Coordinates of C-alpha atoms and ligand atoms in Angstrom, one line a residue:
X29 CA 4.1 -8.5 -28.1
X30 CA 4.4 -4.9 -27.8
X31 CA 1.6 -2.5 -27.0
X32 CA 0.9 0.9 -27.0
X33 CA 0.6 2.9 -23.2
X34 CA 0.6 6.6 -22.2
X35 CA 2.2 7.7 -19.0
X36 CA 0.3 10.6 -17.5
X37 CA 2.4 12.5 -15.1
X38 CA 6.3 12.2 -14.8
X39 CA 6.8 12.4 -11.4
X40 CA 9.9 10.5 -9.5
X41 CA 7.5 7.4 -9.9
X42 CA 5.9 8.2 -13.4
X43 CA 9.4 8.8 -15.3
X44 CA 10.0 5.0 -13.2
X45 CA 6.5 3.9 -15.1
X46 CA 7.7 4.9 -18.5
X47 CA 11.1 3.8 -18.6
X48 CA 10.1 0.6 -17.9
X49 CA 7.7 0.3 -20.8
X50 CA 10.0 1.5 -23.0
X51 CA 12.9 -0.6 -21.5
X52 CA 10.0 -3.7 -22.4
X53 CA 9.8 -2.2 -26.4
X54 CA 6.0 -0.8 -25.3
X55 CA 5.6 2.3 -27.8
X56 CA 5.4 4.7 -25.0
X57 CA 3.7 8.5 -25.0
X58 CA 4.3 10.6 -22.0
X59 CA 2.7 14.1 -21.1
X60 CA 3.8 15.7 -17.7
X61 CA 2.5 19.5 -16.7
X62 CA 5.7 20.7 -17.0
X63 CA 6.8 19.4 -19.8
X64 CA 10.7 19.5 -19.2
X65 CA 10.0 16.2 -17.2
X66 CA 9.3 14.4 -20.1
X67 CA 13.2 15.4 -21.6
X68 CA 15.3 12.1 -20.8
X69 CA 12.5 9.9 -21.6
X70 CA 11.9 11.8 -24.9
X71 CA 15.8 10.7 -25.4
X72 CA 15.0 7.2 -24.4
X73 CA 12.5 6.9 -26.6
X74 CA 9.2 7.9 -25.5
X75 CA 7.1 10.2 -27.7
X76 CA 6.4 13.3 -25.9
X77 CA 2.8 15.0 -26.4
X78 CA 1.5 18.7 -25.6
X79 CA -2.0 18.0 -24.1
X80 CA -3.3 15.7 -21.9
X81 CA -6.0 14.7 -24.9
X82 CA -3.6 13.8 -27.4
X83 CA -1.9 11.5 -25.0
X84 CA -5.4 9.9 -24.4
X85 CA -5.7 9.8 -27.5
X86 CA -2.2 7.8 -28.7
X87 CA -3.5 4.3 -27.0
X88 CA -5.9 1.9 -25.0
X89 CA -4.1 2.1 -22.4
X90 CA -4.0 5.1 -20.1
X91 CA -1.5 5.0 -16.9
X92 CA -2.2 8.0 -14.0
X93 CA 0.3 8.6 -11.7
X94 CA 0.3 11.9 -9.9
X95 CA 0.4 13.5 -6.9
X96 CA -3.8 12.9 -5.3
X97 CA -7.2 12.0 -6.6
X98 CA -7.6 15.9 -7.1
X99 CA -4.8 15.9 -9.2
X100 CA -6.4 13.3 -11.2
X101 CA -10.1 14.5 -11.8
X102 CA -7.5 17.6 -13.1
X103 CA -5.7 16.0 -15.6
X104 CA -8.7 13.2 -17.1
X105 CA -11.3 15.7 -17.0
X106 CA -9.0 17.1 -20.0
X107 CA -9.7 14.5 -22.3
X108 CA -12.4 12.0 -24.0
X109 CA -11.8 8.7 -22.3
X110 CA -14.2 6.2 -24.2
X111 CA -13.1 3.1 -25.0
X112 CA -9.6 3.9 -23.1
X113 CA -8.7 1.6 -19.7
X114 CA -7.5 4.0 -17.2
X115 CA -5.0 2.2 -14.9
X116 CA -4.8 5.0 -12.0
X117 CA -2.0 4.0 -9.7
X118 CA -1.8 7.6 -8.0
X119 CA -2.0 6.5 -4.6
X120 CA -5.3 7.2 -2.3
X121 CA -8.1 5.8 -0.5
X122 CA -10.4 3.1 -1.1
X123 CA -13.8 5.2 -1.1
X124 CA -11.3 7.8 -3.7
X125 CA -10.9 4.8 -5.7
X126 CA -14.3 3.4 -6.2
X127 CA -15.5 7.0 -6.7
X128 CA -12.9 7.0 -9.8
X129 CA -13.6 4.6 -11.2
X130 CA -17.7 5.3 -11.3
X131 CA -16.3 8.7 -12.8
X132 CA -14.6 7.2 -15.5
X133 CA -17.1 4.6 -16.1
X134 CA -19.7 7.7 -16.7
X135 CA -17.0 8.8 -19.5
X136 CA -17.3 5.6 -21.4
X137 CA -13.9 3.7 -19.9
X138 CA -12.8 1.2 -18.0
X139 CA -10.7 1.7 -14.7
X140 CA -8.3 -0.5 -12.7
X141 CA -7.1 0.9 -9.7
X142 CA -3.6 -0.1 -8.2
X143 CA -1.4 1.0 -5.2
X144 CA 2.5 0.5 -5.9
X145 CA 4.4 -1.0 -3.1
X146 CA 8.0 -0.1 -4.1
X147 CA 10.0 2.7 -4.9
X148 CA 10.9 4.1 -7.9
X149 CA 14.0 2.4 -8.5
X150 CA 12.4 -1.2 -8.3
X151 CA 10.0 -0.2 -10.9
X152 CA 11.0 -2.6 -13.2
X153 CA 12.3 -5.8 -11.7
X154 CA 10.5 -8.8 -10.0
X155 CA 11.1 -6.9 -6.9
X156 CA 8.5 -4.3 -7.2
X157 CA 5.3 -5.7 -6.2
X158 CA 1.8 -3.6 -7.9
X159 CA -1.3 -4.5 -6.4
X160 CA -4.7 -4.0 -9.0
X161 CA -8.2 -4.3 -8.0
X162 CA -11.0 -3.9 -10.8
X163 CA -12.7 -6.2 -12.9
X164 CA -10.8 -9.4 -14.2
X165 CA -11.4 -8.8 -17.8
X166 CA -9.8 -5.3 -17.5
X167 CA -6.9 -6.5 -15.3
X168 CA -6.3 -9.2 -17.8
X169 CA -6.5 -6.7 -20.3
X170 CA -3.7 -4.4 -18.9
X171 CA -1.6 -7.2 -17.1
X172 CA 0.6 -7.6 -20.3
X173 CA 1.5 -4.4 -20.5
X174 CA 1.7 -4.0 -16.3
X175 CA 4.3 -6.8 -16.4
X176 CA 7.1 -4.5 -17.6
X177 CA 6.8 -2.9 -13.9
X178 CA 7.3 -5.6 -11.5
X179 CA 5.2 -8.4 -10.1
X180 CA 1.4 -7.3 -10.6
X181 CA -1.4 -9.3 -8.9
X182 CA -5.2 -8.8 -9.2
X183 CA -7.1 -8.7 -5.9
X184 CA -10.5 -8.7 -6.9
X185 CA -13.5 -6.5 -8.8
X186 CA -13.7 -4.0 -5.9
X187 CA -11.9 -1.2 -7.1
X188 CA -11.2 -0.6 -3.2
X189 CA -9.0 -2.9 -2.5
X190 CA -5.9 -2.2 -3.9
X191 CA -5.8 0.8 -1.3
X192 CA -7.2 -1.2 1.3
X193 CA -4.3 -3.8 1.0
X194 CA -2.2 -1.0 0.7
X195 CA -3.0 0.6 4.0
X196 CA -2.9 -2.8 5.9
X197 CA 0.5 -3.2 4.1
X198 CA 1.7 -0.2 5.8
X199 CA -0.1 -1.3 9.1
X200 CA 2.2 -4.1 9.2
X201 CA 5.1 -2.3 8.0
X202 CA 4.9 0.3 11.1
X203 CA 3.8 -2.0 13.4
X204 CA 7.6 -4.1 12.9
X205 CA 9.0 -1.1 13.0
X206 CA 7.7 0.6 16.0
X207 CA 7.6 -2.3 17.7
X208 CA 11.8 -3.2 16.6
X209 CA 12.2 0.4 17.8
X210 CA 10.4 -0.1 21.4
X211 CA 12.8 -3.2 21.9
X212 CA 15.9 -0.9 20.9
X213 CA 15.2 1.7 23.1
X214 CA 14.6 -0.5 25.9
X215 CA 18.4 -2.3 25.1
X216 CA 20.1 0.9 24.7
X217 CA 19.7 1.7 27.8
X218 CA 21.6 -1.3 29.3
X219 CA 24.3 -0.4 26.7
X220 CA 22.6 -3.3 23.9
X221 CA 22.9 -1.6 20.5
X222 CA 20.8 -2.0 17.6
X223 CA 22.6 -4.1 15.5
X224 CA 23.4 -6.6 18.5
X225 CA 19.2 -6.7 19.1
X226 CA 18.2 -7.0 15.7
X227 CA 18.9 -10.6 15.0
X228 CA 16.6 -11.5 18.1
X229 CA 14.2 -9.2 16.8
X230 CA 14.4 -10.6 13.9
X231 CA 14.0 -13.9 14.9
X232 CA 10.3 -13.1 17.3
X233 CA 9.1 -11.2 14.0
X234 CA 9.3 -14.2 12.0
X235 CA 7.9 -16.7 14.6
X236 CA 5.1 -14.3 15.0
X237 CA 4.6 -14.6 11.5
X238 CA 4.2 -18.3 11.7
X239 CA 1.3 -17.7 14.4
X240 CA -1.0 -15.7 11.4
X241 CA -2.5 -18.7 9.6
X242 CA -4.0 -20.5 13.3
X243 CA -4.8 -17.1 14.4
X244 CA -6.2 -15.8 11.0
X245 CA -8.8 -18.9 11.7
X246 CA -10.1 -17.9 15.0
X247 CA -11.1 -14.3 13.7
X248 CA -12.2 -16.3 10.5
X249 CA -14.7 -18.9 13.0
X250 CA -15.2 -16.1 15.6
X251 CA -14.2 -18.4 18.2
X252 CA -11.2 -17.7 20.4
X253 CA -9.9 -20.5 22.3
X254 CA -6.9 -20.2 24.8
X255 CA -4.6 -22.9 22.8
X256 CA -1.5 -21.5 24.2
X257 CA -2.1 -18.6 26.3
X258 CA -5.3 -16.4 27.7
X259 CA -5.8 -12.3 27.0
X260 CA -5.0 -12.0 30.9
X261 CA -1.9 -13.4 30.9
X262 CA -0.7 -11.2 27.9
X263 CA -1.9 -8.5 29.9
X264 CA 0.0 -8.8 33.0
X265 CA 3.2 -8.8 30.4
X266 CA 1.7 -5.7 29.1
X267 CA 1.3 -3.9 32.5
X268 CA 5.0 -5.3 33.1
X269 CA 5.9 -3.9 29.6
X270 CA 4.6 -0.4 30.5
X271 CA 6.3 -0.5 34.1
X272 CA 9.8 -1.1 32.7
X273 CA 9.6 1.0 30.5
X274 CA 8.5 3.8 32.2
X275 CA 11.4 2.8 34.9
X276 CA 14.0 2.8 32.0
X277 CA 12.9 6.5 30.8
X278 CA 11.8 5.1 27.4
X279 CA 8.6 6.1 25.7
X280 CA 5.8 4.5 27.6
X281 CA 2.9 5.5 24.7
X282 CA 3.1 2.8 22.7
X283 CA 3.0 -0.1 25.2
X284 CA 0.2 1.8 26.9
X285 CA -1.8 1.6 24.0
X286 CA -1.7 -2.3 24.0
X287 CA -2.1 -2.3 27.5
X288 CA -5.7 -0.1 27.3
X289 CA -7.0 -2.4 24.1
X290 CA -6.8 -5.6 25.9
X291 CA -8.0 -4.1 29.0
X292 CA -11.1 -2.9 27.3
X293 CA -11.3 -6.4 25.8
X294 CA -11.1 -8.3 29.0
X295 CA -13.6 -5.6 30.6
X296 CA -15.8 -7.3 28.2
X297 CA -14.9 -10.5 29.4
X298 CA -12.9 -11.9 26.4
X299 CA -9.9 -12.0 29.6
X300 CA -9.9 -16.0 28.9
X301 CA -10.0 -16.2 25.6
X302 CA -6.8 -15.9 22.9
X303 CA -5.3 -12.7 21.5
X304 CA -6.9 -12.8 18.4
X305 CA -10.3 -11.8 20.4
X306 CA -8.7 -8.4 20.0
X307 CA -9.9 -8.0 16.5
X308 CA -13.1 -6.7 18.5
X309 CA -11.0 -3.8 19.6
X310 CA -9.9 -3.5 16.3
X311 CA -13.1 -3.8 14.5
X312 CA -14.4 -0.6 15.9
X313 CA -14.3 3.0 15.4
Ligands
LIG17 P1 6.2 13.6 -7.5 O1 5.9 14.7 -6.6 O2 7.6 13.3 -7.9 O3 5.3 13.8 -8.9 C1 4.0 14.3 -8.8 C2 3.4 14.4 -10.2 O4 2.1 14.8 -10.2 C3 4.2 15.3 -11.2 O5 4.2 14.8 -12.5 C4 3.3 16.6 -11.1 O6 3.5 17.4 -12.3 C5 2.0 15.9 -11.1 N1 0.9 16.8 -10.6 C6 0.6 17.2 -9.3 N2 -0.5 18.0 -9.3 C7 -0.9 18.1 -10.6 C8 -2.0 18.8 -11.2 N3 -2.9 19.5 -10.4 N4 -2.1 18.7 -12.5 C9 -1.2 18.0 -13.2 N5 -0.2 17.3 -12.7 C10 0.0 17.4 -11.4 O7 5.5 12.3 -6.9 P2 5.8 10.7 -7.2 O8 6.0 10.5 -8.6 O9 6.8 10.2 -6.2 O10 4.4 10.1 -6.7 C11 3.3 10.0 -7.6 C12 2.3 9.0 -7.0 O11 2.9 7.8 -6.8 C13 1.8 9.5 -5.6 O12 0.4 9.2 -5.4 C14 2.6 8.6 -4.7 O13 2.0 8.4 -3.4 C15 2.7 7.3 -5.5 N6 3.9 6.5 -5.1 C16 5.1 7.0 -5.0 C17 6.2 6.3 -4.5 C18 7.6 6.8 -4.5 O14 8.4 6.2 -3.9 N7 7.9 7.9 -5.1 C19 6.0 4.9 -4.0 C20 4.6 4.4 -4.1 C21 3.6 5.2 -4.6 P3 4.6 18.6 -12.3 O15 5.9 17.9 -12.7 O16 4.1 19.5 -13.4 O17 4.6 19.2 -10.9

């Protein structure tokens, strides 16, 4: 079944939103601030309104995507929202997104915030993963439609955590990265490029990975037994970690800064317990 949705901004991520309705037969209405952005979906199909209260006013369901919150408050404050679901997938913080959705819920809507993890060329396919957080019925309102842009999941009523899952997406995602990088600057230096590294790197990445689950229950109990290997002894590979490196004449920071939170951590004498003790490091300001 086919349902109608408005598209409110046409950004690089926005124009990805509404081709992808229309590509799934959803009757689509767009509005962009310049309007010119609206021009190949217009030719695709879309139906192309002047203000922001006419395209509020063409369906149920109201898709946000601009640039920040401010942005946002900008564009709704231009219309009367009751009885619309505003899905706002502009991204932001969590705090920004449970102060949306009280302000839409004071204006006689619904909200369902979501972060997109994918770029706009996904949008579209299996591929593109959109996280929602908000209450079920609303999710299950909207997921119909939200299936036409990848592989939605609902996280839960609090309209945070869409942006909280977000931002410990992109903890993850930097921390590979940085950490891939460390390893390849250390190699180049003994003439080991990237690409010969990478499998290897690869390789510890995934094992690590394995480790989550058995680790994830230790923070879970708050009990940290040394299974396999004590805080001190990852420490002394630390302090080794930071020597070579500074020997090499690679960038030092990084391993420092692993080095100083589980120093702190066995200063509080977690030394003999497991890694996963360090989530009282992270747990603080
Ligand atoms: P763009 O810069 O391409 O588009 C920004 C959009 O916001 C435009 O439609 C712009 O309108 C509109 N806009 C900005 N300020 C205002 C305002 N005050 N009033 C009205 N409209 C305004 O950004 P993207 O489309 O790439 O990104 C949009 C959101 O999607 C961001 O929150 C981004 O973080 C998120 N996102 C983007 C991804 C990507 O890969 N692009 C990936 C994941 C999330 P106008 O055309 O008139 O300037």
């Amino acid at each position: 079944t086919t349902t109608p949705v408005t598209v409110l901004g046409l950004g690089l991520m926005g124009r990805a939103l509404a081709r992808a309705f229309l590509s799934a037969g959803h009757p689509t209405t767009v509005w962009n601030r310049t309007p010119s952005a609206a021009e190949e979906l217009v030719a695709g199909g879309a139906r192309r309104v002047d203000t922001v209260a006419d395209a509020v006013h063409a369906g149920r369901l109201i898709v946000v995507c601009l640039t920040d919150y401010p942005a946002v408050y900008a564009v709704l404050e231009q219309a009367d929202l009751a009885g619309t679901i505003v899905v706002n997938l502009t991204s932001g913080d969590s705090a920004q997104a449970r102060a949306a959705a009280r302000w839409t819920e004071q204006r006689g809507a619904r909200y369902l915030d979501g972060a997109i993890m994918a770029v706009p060329p996904v949008i579209g396919t299996t591929d593109a993963v959109l996280l929602h957080s908000g209450a079920q019925a609303d999710f299950d309102a909207a997921a119909p439609v939200l299936a036409a842009l990848g592989t939605v999941t609902h996280l839960g009523a609090d309209h945070g955590l869409a942006a909280l899952y977000d931002g410990a997406g992109l903890a993850m995602m930097w921390s590979v990265l940085n950490a891939w990088l460390q390893g390849t600057a250390m190699l180049r230096t003994a003439g080991v490029d990237a690409r010969t590294f990478t499998p290897f790197a690869a390789q510890i990445a995934t094992g690590v990975a394995t480790w989550l689950p058995g680790y994830a229950e230790q923070v879970d109990n708050g009990a940290y037994p040394a299974e396999v290997a004590a805080l001190s002894t990852d420490a002394a590979s630390m302090a080794h970690l930071v020597e070579e490196c500074e020997a090499l004449g690679v960038n030092a920071e990084l391993p420092k800064l692993l080095k100083a939170m589980a120093e702190r951590a066995i200063a509080a004498g977690h030394g003999a317990e497991q890694y996963p003790v360090l989530i009282t490091e992270f747990a603080k300001p």
